Amino acid sequence: MPLPTARGEVSGALVDALVHEPGGPMSSRGATLPGGRSLREADPYGDDLQLALYVCYELHYQGFSGVDDAWEWDPELLRTRQALERRFLDALRSDATTHDDPDAAVSGLLVEPADGTGVSHFLRDEGERWQLREYIAHRSLYQLKEADPQVWVLPRLRGRAKAAMAAVEYDEFGAGHGDRVHAELFAGLMADLGLDPAYNHYLDATSARMLAVVNMMSLLGLHRALRGALVGHFATVEITSSPASDRLARALRRLGAGEAAVFFYTEHVEADAVHEQVVRHGVIDDLLKREPGLAADVAFGVDATVFLEDRFADEVLDTWRKGRSSLRVPL
């Protein structure tokens, strides 16, 4: 895909720089990497910083057309990314941390509230088709790279934790069948709903709060020091996925979606119920047995995931209840 449209001074400078060769005379052409005050003062959850961070991370995934692959490991770009990450991670540690015990953090996820009010509840009970399509467009940035950020943690695990994590990832990647890769199933869901299933197609349309959800996965996956938080994040995803997937499958049926769309979520109802047990007892338990000092990091991964997902859900529901689109660029 092409580079996205900038959303501010930081992302603008980054996008301008990436069209040149890394290490070249960028300043003579009016393009330099962002730095200084613009980085220090950027809103850690705002559009500008989150888009810039997303662009930096995307160089480790599929990249952008017209951008030299050598940018992925360019030292100056990595310094810029590090400054962006510090702003984001410091904010998350300050705003999201509520537990230091992973058992306490996880236990709060295991009971579904009787009066749930999240996006999946809204779409199941009263959402309209345009709202469902918007939600899927937002989530496409996450789901079209489903399980990719978590793969980076595998070399950082050992023994049972590594084996259990690899087993879950094997399922996410279709258990050896290309047409069953979960990202491909989500692309089929999008096509069924008349959405463009191209990777990152809705990057310009989605909100900073959705970018933050995806950026956190990349941040935790790319840093060995954050391996405990990545495991806590992944446990949260698997624990909360099954009931939410059931609600979304019901929403899709109520709104007349086809079987390809419904199948993505019905597949996750059963699969993620199993994955939850594997991650909790196979990955977390064994990791903390080997490295008990990571307990607070695991709890932080749970807290940060809940925090960012709740912020995203609150924003989407607020705009819908006001009769407005939740996307920057309406479908």
mmCIF file of C-alpha atoms in Angstrom:
data_model
loop_
_atom_site.group_PDB
_atom_site.id
_atom_site.type_symbol
_atom_site.label_atom_id
_atom_site.label_comp_id
_atom_site.label_asym_id
_atom_site.label_seq_id
_atom_site.Cartn_x
_atom_site.Cartn_y
_atom_site.Cartn_z
ATOM 1 C CA MET A 1 0.000 0.000 0.000
ATOM 2 C CA PRO A 2 1.115 3.620 -0.387
ATOM 3 C CA LEU A 3 2.197 5.695 2.569
ATOM 4 C CA PRO A 4 -0.775 7.115 4.502
ATOM 5 C CA THR A 5 -1.797 10.751 4.693
ATOM 6 C CA ALA A 6 -0.013 12.540 7.543
ATOM 7 C CA ARG A 7 -1.986 13.624 10.608
ATOM 8 C CA GLY A 8 0.388 16.209 12.036
ATOM 9 C CA GLU A 9 3.952 17.489 12.282
ATOM 10 C CA VAL A 10 5.537 14.221 13.446
ATOM 11 C CA SER A 11 3.831 11.856 11.007
ATOM 12 C CA GLY A 12 4.249 14.432 8.234
ATOM 13 C CA ALA A 13 8.018 14.620 8.680
ATOM 14 C CA LEU A 14 8.256 10.819 8.851
ATOM 15 C CA VAL A 15 6.193 10.247 5.700
ATOM 16 C CA ASP A 16 8.199 12.896 3.833
ATOM 17 C CA ALA A 17 11.493 11.293 4.858
ATOM 18 C CA LEU A 18 10.519 7.753 3.870
ATOM 19 C CA VAL A 19 10.155 8.583 0.194
ATOM 20 C CA HIS A 20 13.941 9.142 0.099
ATOM 21 C CA GLU A 21 16.746 6.633 0.535
ATOM 22 C CA PRO A 22 17.851 6.046 4.131
ATOM 23 C CA GLY A 23 21.075 7.804 4.984
ATOM 24 C CA GLY A 24 20.784 10.102 1.957
ATOM 25 C CA PRO A 25 20.906 13.903 1.856
ATOM 26 C CA MET A 26 17.302 14.282 2.953
ATOM 27 C CA SER A 27 17.726 17.724 4.485
ATOM 28 C CA SER A 28 18.795 19.159 1.154
ATOM 29 C CA ARG A 29 15.450 18.086 -0.252
ATOM 30 C CA GLY A 30 13.438 19.478 2.627
ATOM 31 C CA ALA A 31 12.790 16.145 4.376
ATOM 32 C CA THR A 32 14.186 15.201 7.797
ATOM 33 C CA LEU A 33 13.054 12.694 10.384
ATOM 34 C CA PRO A 34 10.934 14.162 13.189
ATOM 35 C CA GLY A 35 12.647 15.068 16.433
ATOM 36 C CA GLY A 36 13.069 17.602 19.193
ATOM 37 C CA ARG A 37 10.051 19.476 20.496
ATOM 38 C CA SER A 38 7.590 17.817 18.120
ATOM 39 C CA LEU A 39 8.387 14.407 19.635
ATOM 40 C CA ARG A 40 8.616 15.587 23.234
ATOM 41 C CA GLU A 41 5.238 17.326 23.119
ATOM 42 C CA ALA A 42 3.242 14.926 20.951
ATOM 43 C CA ASP A 43 0.063 13.535 22.528
ATOM 44 C CA PRO A 44 0.965 9.896 23.305
ATOM 45 C CA TYR A 45 -2.539 8.770 22.284
ATOM 46 C CA GLY A 46 -3.088 11.320 19.521
ATOM 47 C CA ASP A 47 -3.464 10.837 15.778
ATOM 48 C CA ASP A 48 -0.035 12.270 14.944
ATOM 49 C CA LEU A 49 2.091 10.108 17.239
ATOM 50 C CA GLN A 50 0.025 6.958 16.763
ATOM 51 C CA LEU A 51 0.158 7.182 12.976
ATOM 52 C CA ALA A 52 3.901 7.835 13.034
ATOM 53 C CA LEU A 53 4.434 4.822 15.295
ATOM 54 C CA TYR A 54 2.198 2.660 13.096
ATOM 55 C CA VAL A 55 4.229 3.635 10.023
ATOM 56 C CA CYS A 56 7.490 2.772 11.817
ATOM 57 C CA TYR A 57 6.142 -0.628 12.818
ATOM 58 C CA GLU A 58 4.690 -1.381 9.401
ATOM 59 C CA LEU A 59 8.235 -1.453 8.025
ATOM 60 C CA HIS A 60 8.595 -4.737 9.986
ATOM 61 C CA TYR A 61 5.439 -6.192 8.405
ATOM 62 C CA GLN A 62 4.474 -5.606 4.761
ATOM 63 C CA GLY A 63 6.061 -2.195 4.256
ATOM 64 C CA PHE A 64 4.872 0.525 1.873
ATOM 65 C CA SER A 65 5.158 0.917 -1.870
ATOM 66 C CA GLY A 66 7.949 3.311 -2.822
ATOM 67 C CA VAL A 67 9.719 2.958 0.544
ATOM 68 C CA ASP A 68 13.205 1.433 0.534
ATOM 69 C CA ASP A 69 13.318 -1.782 2.597
ATOM 70 C CA ALA A 70 16.567 -0.569 4.160
ATOM 71 C CA TRP A 71 14.537 1.882 6.273
ATOM 72 C CA GLU A 72 13.448 -1.033 8.479
ATOM 73 C CA TRP A 73 16.743 -1.028 10.392
ATOM 74 C CA ASP A 74 17.977 2.501 9.713
ATOM 75 C CA PRO A 75 19.641 3.721 12.959
ATOM 76 C CA GLU A 76 18.202 7.234 12.782
ATOM 77 C CA LEU A 77 14.696 5.928 12.200
ATOM 78 C CA LEU A 78 15.067 3.502 15.096
ATOM 79 C CA ARG A 79 16.045 6.425 17.351
ATOM 80 C CA THR A 80 12.918 8.255 16.234
ATOM 81 C CA ARG A 81 10.804 5.161 16.867
ATOM 82 C CA GLN A 82 12.339 4.753 20.312
ATOM 83 C CA ALA A 83 11.298 8.292 21.255
ATOM 84 C CA LEU A 84 7.746 7.621 20.050
ATOM 85 C CA GLU A 85 7.642 4.342 21.965
ATOM 86 C CA ARG A 86 8.808 5.972 25.187
ATOM 87 C CA ARG A 87 6.016 8.541 24.995
ATOM 88 C CA PHE A 88 3.428 5.836 24.394
ATOM 89 C CA LEU A 89 4.740 3.280 26.899
ATOM 90 C CA ASP A 90 5.222 5.833 29.680
ATOM 91 C CA ALA A 91 1.621 6.985 29.207
ATOM 92 C CA LEU A 92 0.335 3.413 29.278
ATOM 93 C CA ARG A 93 2.248 2.528 32.437
ATOM 94 C CA SER A 94 0.869 5.641 34.128
ATOM 95 C CA ASP A 95 -2.739 5.399 32.915
ATOM 96 C CA ALA A 96 -3.428 1.683 32.519
ATOM 97 C CA THR A 97 -1.639 -0.067 35.384
ATOM 98 C CA THR A 98 -4.109 -1.288 38.020
ATOM 99 C CA HIS A 99 -2.644 -4.677 39.037
ATOM 100 C CA ASP A 100 0.754 -6.058 39.948
ATOM 101 C CA ASP A 101 -0.550 -9.613 40.311
ATOM 102 C CA PRO A 102 -1.374 -11.465 37.062
ATOM 103 C CA ASP A 103 -3.898 -13.750 38.780
ATOM 104 C CA ALA A 104 -5.874 -10.740 39.944
ATOM 105 C CA ALA A 105 -5.648 -9.115 36.524
ATOM 106 C CA VAL A 106 -6.814 -12.254 34.712
ATOM 107 C CA SER A 107 -9.582 -13.098 37.197
ATOM 108 C CA GLY A 108 -11.370 -9.877 36.286
ATOM 109 C CA LEU A 109 -11.671 -11.107 32.698
ATOM 110 C CA LEU A 110 -13.160 -14.498 33.485
ATOM 111 C CA VAL A 111 -16.655 -13.339 34.451
ATOM 112 C CA GLU A 112 -18.882 -11.749 31.824
ATOM 113 C CA PRO A 113 -20.932 -8.854 33.278
ATOM 114 C CA ALA A 114 -24.683 -9.422 33.048
ATOM 115 C CA ASP A 115 -25.214 -5.893 31.759
ATOM 116 C CA GLY A 116 -22.347 -5.652 29.260
ATOM 117 C CA THR A 117 -22.301 -2.453 27.231
ATOM 118 C CA GLY A 118 -19.436 -2.906 24.766
ATOM 119 C CA VAL A 119 -19.439 -2.685 20.980
ATOM 120 C CA SER A 120 -20.267 -6.358 20.488
ATOM 121 C CA HIS A 121 -23.282 -6.032 22.805
ATOM 122 C CA PHE A 122 -24.485 -2.953 20.923
ATOM 123 C CA LEU A 123 -24.074 -4.568 17.494
ATOM 124 C CA ARG A 124 -25.807 -7.763 18.612
ATOM 125 C CA ASP A 125 -28.828 -5.955 20.075
ATOM 126 C CA GLU A 126 -29.399 -2.777 18.106
ATOM 127 C CA GLY A 127 -26.584 -1.948 15.719
ATOM 128 C CA GLU A 128 -27.270 -1.146 12.085
ATOM 129 C CA ARG A 129 -25.446 -2.548 9.096
ATOM 130 C CA TRP A 130 -23.468 0.671 8.472
ATOM 131 C CA GLN A 131 -22.187 0.538 12.045
ATOM 132 C CA LEU A 132 -21.192 -3.102 11.709
ATOM 133 C CA ARG A 133 -19.266 -2.286 8.514
ATOM 134 C CA GLU A 134 -17.493 0.597 10.219
ATOM 135 C CA TYR A 135 -16.462 -1.628 13.109
ATOM 136 C CA ILE A 136 -15.069 -4.237 10.724
ATOM 137 C CA ALA A 137 -13.148 -1.544 8.832
ATOM 138 C CA HIS A 138 -11.564 -0.385 12.103
ATOM 139 C CA ARG A 139 -10.695 -3.918 13.203
ATOM 140 C CA SER A 140 -9.169 -4.792 9.817
ATOM 141 C CA LEU A 141 -5.906 -3.124 10.836
ATOM 142 C CA TYR A 142 -5.706 -5.665 13.667
ATOM 143 C CA GLN A 143 -7.286 -8.739 12.124
ATOM 144 C CA LEU A 144 -5.435 -8.670 8.786
ATOM 145 C CA LYS A 145 -2.220 -9.117 10.766
ATOM 146 C CA GLU A 146 -3.850 -11.449 13.312
ATOM 147 C CA ALA A 147 -1.266 -13.340 15.394
ATOM 148 C CA ASP A 148 1.687 -11.755 13.548
ATOM 149 C CA PRO A 149 2.924 -9.482 16.392
ATOM 150 C CA GLN A 150 2.695 -12.335 18.889
ATOM 151 C CA VAL A 151 5.004 -14.563 16.852
ATOM 152 C CA TRP A 152 7.941 -12.383 17.865
ATOM 153 C CA VAL A 153 7.664 -13.628 21.444
ATOM 154 C CA LEU A 154 8.362 -17.268 20.531
ATOM 155 C CA PRO A 155 12.189 -17.005 20.513
ATOM 156 C CA ARG A 156 11.953 -15.360 23.961
ATOM 157 C CA LEU A 157 10.111 -18.315 25.552
ATOM 158 C CA ARG A 158 11.329 -21.762 26.564
ATOM 159 C CA GLY A 159 9.946 -25.187 27.358
ATOM 160 C CA ARG A 160 6.208 -25.612 27.871
ATOM 161 C CA ALA A 161 5.525 -21.893 27.453
ATOM 162 C CA LYS A 162 7.097 -21.892 23.977
ATOM 163 C CA ALA A 163 5.307 -25.104 22.960
ATOM 164 C CA ALA A 164 1.921 -23.874 24.171
ATOM 165 C CA MET A 165 2.312 -20.479 22.497
ATOM 166 C CA ALA A 166 3.372 -22.123 19.241
ATOM 167 C CA ALA A 167 0.336 -24.432 19.379
ATOM 168 C CA VAL A 168 -2.031 -21.480 19.625
ATOM 169 C CA GLU A 169 -0.229 -19.621 16.846
ATOM 170 C CA TYR A 170 -0.410 -22.741 14.650
ATOM 171 C CA ASP A 171 -4.190 -22.624 14.926
ATOM 172 C CA GLU A 172 -4.246 -18.879 14.198
ATOM 173 C CA PHE A 173 -2.297 -19.520 11.010
ATOM 174 C CA GLY A 174 -4.707 -22.149 9.743
ATOM 175 C CA ALA A 175 -3.052 -25.327 11.064
ATOM 176 C CA GLY A 176 -1.203 -25.733 7.779
ATOM 177 C CA HIS A 177 -4.113 -24.737 5.528
ATOM 178 C CA GLY A 178 -3.725 -21.417 3.751
ATOM 179 C CA ASP A 179 -7.459 -20.905 3.334
ATOM 180 C CA ARG A 180 -7.948 -21.278 7.106
ATOM 181 C CA VAL A 181 -5.458 -18.597 8.160
ATOM 182 C CA HIS A 182 -7.517 -16.312 10.369
ATOM 183 C CA ALA A 183 -6.384 -13.174 8.553
ATOM 184 C CA GLU A 184 -7.641 -14.726 5.311
ATOM 185 C CA LEU A 185 -10.952 -15.619 6.937
ATOM 186 C CA PHE A 186 -11.311 -12.000 8.024
ATOM 187 C CA ALA A 187 -10.631 -10.845 4.471
ATOM 188 C CA GLY A 188 -13.505 -13.094 3.396
ATOM 189 C CA LEU A 189 -15.719 -11.488 6.043
ATOM 190 C CA MET A 190 -14.849 -8.040 4.690
ATOM 191 C CA ALA A 191 -15.599 -9.004 1.109
ATOM 192 C CA ASP A 192 -18.940 -10.459 2.205
ATOM 193 C CA LEU A 193 -19.851 -7.084 3.729
ATOM 194 C CA GLY A 194 -18.788 -5.146 0.634
ATOM 195 C CA LEU A 195 -15.575 -3.837 2.200
ATOM 196 C CA ASP A 196 -12.163 -3.751 0.545
ATOM 197 C CA PRO A 197 -10.131 -6.623 2.064
ATOM 198 C CA ALA A 198 -6.766 -5.234 0.953
ATOM 199 C CA TYR A 199 -4.193 -5.088 3.743
ATOM 200 C CA ASN A 200 -4.191 -1.675 5.498
ATOM 201 C CA HIS A 201 -6.787 -0.314 3.064
ATOM 202 C CA TYR A 202 -8.573 1.546 5.876
ATOM 203 C CA LEU A 203 -5.443 2.984 7.525
ATOM 204 C CA ASP A 204 -6.357 6.562 6.597
ATOM 205 C CA ALA A 205 -9.917 6.046 7.825
ATOM 206 C CA THR A 206 -9.424 4.495 11.228
ATOM 207 C CA SER A 207 -9.038 6.376 14.496
ATOM 208 C CA ALA A 208 -5.998 6.991 16.693
ATOM 209 C CA ARG A 209 -7.585 4.773 19.334
ATOM 210 C CA MET A 210 -7.607 1.803 16.977
ATOM 211 C CA LEU A 211 -4.046 2.563 15.902
ATOM 212 C CA ALA A 212 -3.043 2.474 19.575
ATOM 213 C CA VAL A 213 -4.558 -1.001 19.999
ATOM 214 C CA VAL A 214 -2.489 -2.335 17.092
ATOM 215 C CA ASN A 215 0.641 -0.377 17.992
ATOM 216 C CA MET A 216 0.671 -1.849 21.477
ATOM 217 C CA MET A 217 0.830 -5.366 20.028
ATOM 218 C CA SER A 218 3.789 -4.416 17.843
ATOM 219 C CA LEU A 219 5.541 -2.625 20.705
ATOM 220 C CA LEU A 220 5.226 -5.593 23.054
ATOM 221 C CA GLY A 221 6.158 -8.103 20.385
ATOM 222 C CA LEU A 222 9.283 -6.350 19.148
ATOM 223 C CA HIS A 223 10.923 -5.871 22.555
ATOM 224 C CA ARG A 224 12.298 -8.872 24.438
ATOM 225 C CA ALA A 225 12.139 -6.861 27.657
ATOM 226 C CA LEU A 226 8.345 -6.706 27.245
ATOM 227 C CA ARG A 227 7.825 -10.443 26.680
ATOM 228 C CA GLY A 228 5.834 -10.776 29.909
ATOM 229 C CA ALA A 229 3.497 -7.966 28.876
ATOM 230 C CA LEU A 230 3.035 -9.561 25.446
ATOM 231 C CA VAL A 231 1.949 -12.814 27.097
ATOM 232 C CA GLY A 232 -0.476 -10.903 29.330
ATOM 233 C CA HIS A 233 -1.864 -9.109 26.299
ATOM 234 C CA PHE A 234 -2.325 -12.355 24.378
ATOM 235 C CA ALA A 235 -4.077 -14.000 27.332
ATOM 236 C CA THR A 236 -6.508 -11.062 27.446
ATOM 237 C CA VAL A 237 -7.283 -11.396 23.752
ATOM 238 C CA GLU A 238 -7.955 -15.122 24.025
ATOM 239 C CA ILE A 239 -10.015 -14.892 27.236
ATOM 240 C CA THR A 240 -12.311 -12.146 25.921
ATOM 241 C CA SER A 241 -12.536 -13.317 22.318
ATOM 242 C CA SER A 242 -14.940 -16.248 22.604
ATOM 243 C CA PRO A 243 -17.968 -14.481 24.156
ATOM 244 C CA ALA A 244 -17.429 -11.360 22.042
ATOM 245 C CA SER A 245 -17.166 -13.489 18.899
ATOM 246 C CA ASP A 246 -20.476 -15.159 19.734
ATOM 247 C CA ARG A 247 -22.166 -11.769 20.027
ATOM 248 C CA LEU A 248 -20.676 -10.573 16.756
ATOM 249 C CA ALA A 249 -21.763 -13.740 14.959
ATOM 250 C CA ARG A 250 -25.300 -13.077 16.208
ATOM 251 C CA ALA A 251 -25.052 -9.485 14.990
ATOM 252 C CA LEU A 252 -23.938 -10.612 11.549
ATOM 253 C CA ARG A 253 -26.824 -13.073 11.261
ATOM 254 C CA ARG A 254 -29.354 -10.484 12.443
ATOM 255 C CA LEU A 255 -28.096 -8.005 9.857
ATOM 256 C CA GLY A 256 -28.192 -10.491 6.987
ATOM 257 C CA ALA A 257 -24.493 -11.142 6.443
ATOM 258 C CA GLY A 258 -23.404 -14.181 4.456
ATOM 259 C CA GLU A 259 -21.873 -17.367 5.779
ATOM 260 C CA ALA A 260 -18.306 -16.256 4.975
ATOM 261 C CA ALA A 261 -18.764 -13.327 7.344
ATOM 262 C CA VAL A 262 -20.440 -15.338 10.080
ATOM 263 C CA PHE A 263 -17.857 -18.122 9.850
ATOM 264 C CA PHE A 264 -14.977 -15.920 10.976
ATOM 265 C CA TYR A 265 -16.575 -15.336 14.353
ATOM 266 C CA THR A 266 -18.125 -18.770 14.832
ATOM 267 C CA GLU A 267 -14.647 -20.204 14.229
ATOM 268 C CA HIS A 268 -13.308 -18.042 17.066
ATOM 269 C CA VAL A 269 -16.033 -19.006 19.547
ATOM 270 C CA GLU A 270 -14.756 -22.565 19.889
ATOM 271 C CA ALA A 271 -11.099 -22.060 19.029
ATOM 272 C CA ASP A 272 -10.483 -19.211 21.463
ATOM 273 C CA ALA A 273 -12.261 -20.994 24.312
ATOM 274 C CA VAL A 274 -9.561 -23.653 23.976
ATOM 275 C CA HIS A 275 -6.789 -21.110 23.418
ATOM 276 C CA GLU A 276 -7.718 -19.334 26.644
ATOM 277 C CA GLN A 277 -6.914 -22.428 28.679
ATOM 278 C CA VAL A 278 -3.692 -23.102 26.794
ATOM 279 C CA VAL A 279 -2.401 -19.542 27.224
ATOM 280 C CA ARG A 280 -3.367 -19.261 30.895
ATOM 281 C CA HIS A 281 -2.075 -22.632 32.051
ATOM 282 C CA GLY A 282 0.515 -23.461 29.409
ATOM 283 C CA VAL A 283 2.113 -20.119 28.644
ATOM 284 C CA ILE A 284 1.618 -17.857 31.674
ATOM 285 C CA ASP A 285 2.088 -20.515 34.354
ATOM 286 C CA ASP A 286 5.263 -21.902 32.811
ATOM 287 C CA LEU A 287 6.710 -18.480 32.004
ATOM 288 C CA LEU A 288 6.257 -17.294 35.592
ATOM 289 C CA LYS A 289 7.606 -20.544 36.981
ATOM 290 C CA ARG A 290 10.805 -19.892 35.022
ATOM 291 C CA GLU A 291 10.834 -16.102 35.373
ATOM 292 C CA PRO A 292 8.771 -15.048 38.405
ATOM 293 C CA GLY A 293 10.125 -11.522 38.102
ATOM 294 C CA LEU A 294 7.888 -11.004 35.052
ATOM 295 C CA ALA A 295 4.649 -11.231 37.056
ATOM 296 C CA ALA A 296 4.045 -7.467 37.124
ATOM 297 C CA ASP A 297 4.746 -7.247 33.386
ATOM 298 C CA VAL A 298 2.157 -9.947 32.653
ATOM 299 C CA ALA A 299 -0.382 -8.012 34.722
ATOM 300 C CA PHE A 300 0.530 -4.810 32.879
ATOM 301 C CA GLY A 301 -0.086 -6.530 29.538
ATOM 302 C CA VAL A 302 -3.596 -7.430 30.690
ATOM 303 C CA ASP A 303 -4.317 -3.946 32.049
ATOM 304 C CA ALA A 304 -2.980 -2.098 29.011
ATOM 305 C CA THR A 305 -4.990 -4.242 26.591
ATOM 306 C CA VAL A 306 -8.219 -3.658 28.515
ATOM 307 C CA PHE A 307 -7.470 0.064 28.813
ATOM 308 C CA LEU A 308 -6.890 0.619 25.093
ATOM 309 C CA GLU A 309 -9.758 -1.588 23.955
ATOM 310 C CA ASP A 310 -12.147 0.202 26.323
ATOM 311 C CA ARG A 311 -11.011 3.617 25.038
ATOM 312 C CA PHE A 312 -11.611 2.506 21.466
ATOM 313 C CA ALA A 313 -15.040 1.073 22.285
ATOM 314 C CA ASP A 314 -16.095 4.200 24.187
ATOM 315 C CA GLU A 315 -15.183 6.434 21.258
ATOM 316 C CA VAL A 316 -16.985 4.285 18.691
ATOM 317 C CA LEU A 317 -20.174 3.979 20.747
ATOM 318 C CA ASP A 318 -20.183 7.688 21.568
ATOM 319 C CA THR A 319 -20.034 8.720 17.914
ATOM 320 C CA TRP A 320 -22.676 6.184 16.874
ATOM 321 C CA ARG A 321 -25.087 7.320 19.574
ATOM 322 C CA LYS A 322 -24.694 10.835 18.225
ATOM 323 C CA GLY A 323 -25.584 9.571 14.756
ATOM 324 C CA ARG A 324 -22.083 10.166 13.388
ATOM 325 C CA SER A 325 -19.505 8.010 11.665
ATOM 326 C CA SER A 326 -16.731 6.649 13.875
ATOM 327 C CA LEU A 327 -14.282 6.735 10.962
ATOM 328 C CA ARG A 328 -12.143 9.661 9.866
ATOM 329 C CA VAL A 329 -13.266 8.963 6.313
ATOM 330 C CA PRO A 330 -16.819 7.523 6.233
ATOM 331 C CA LEU A 331 -17.355 4.429 4.123
#
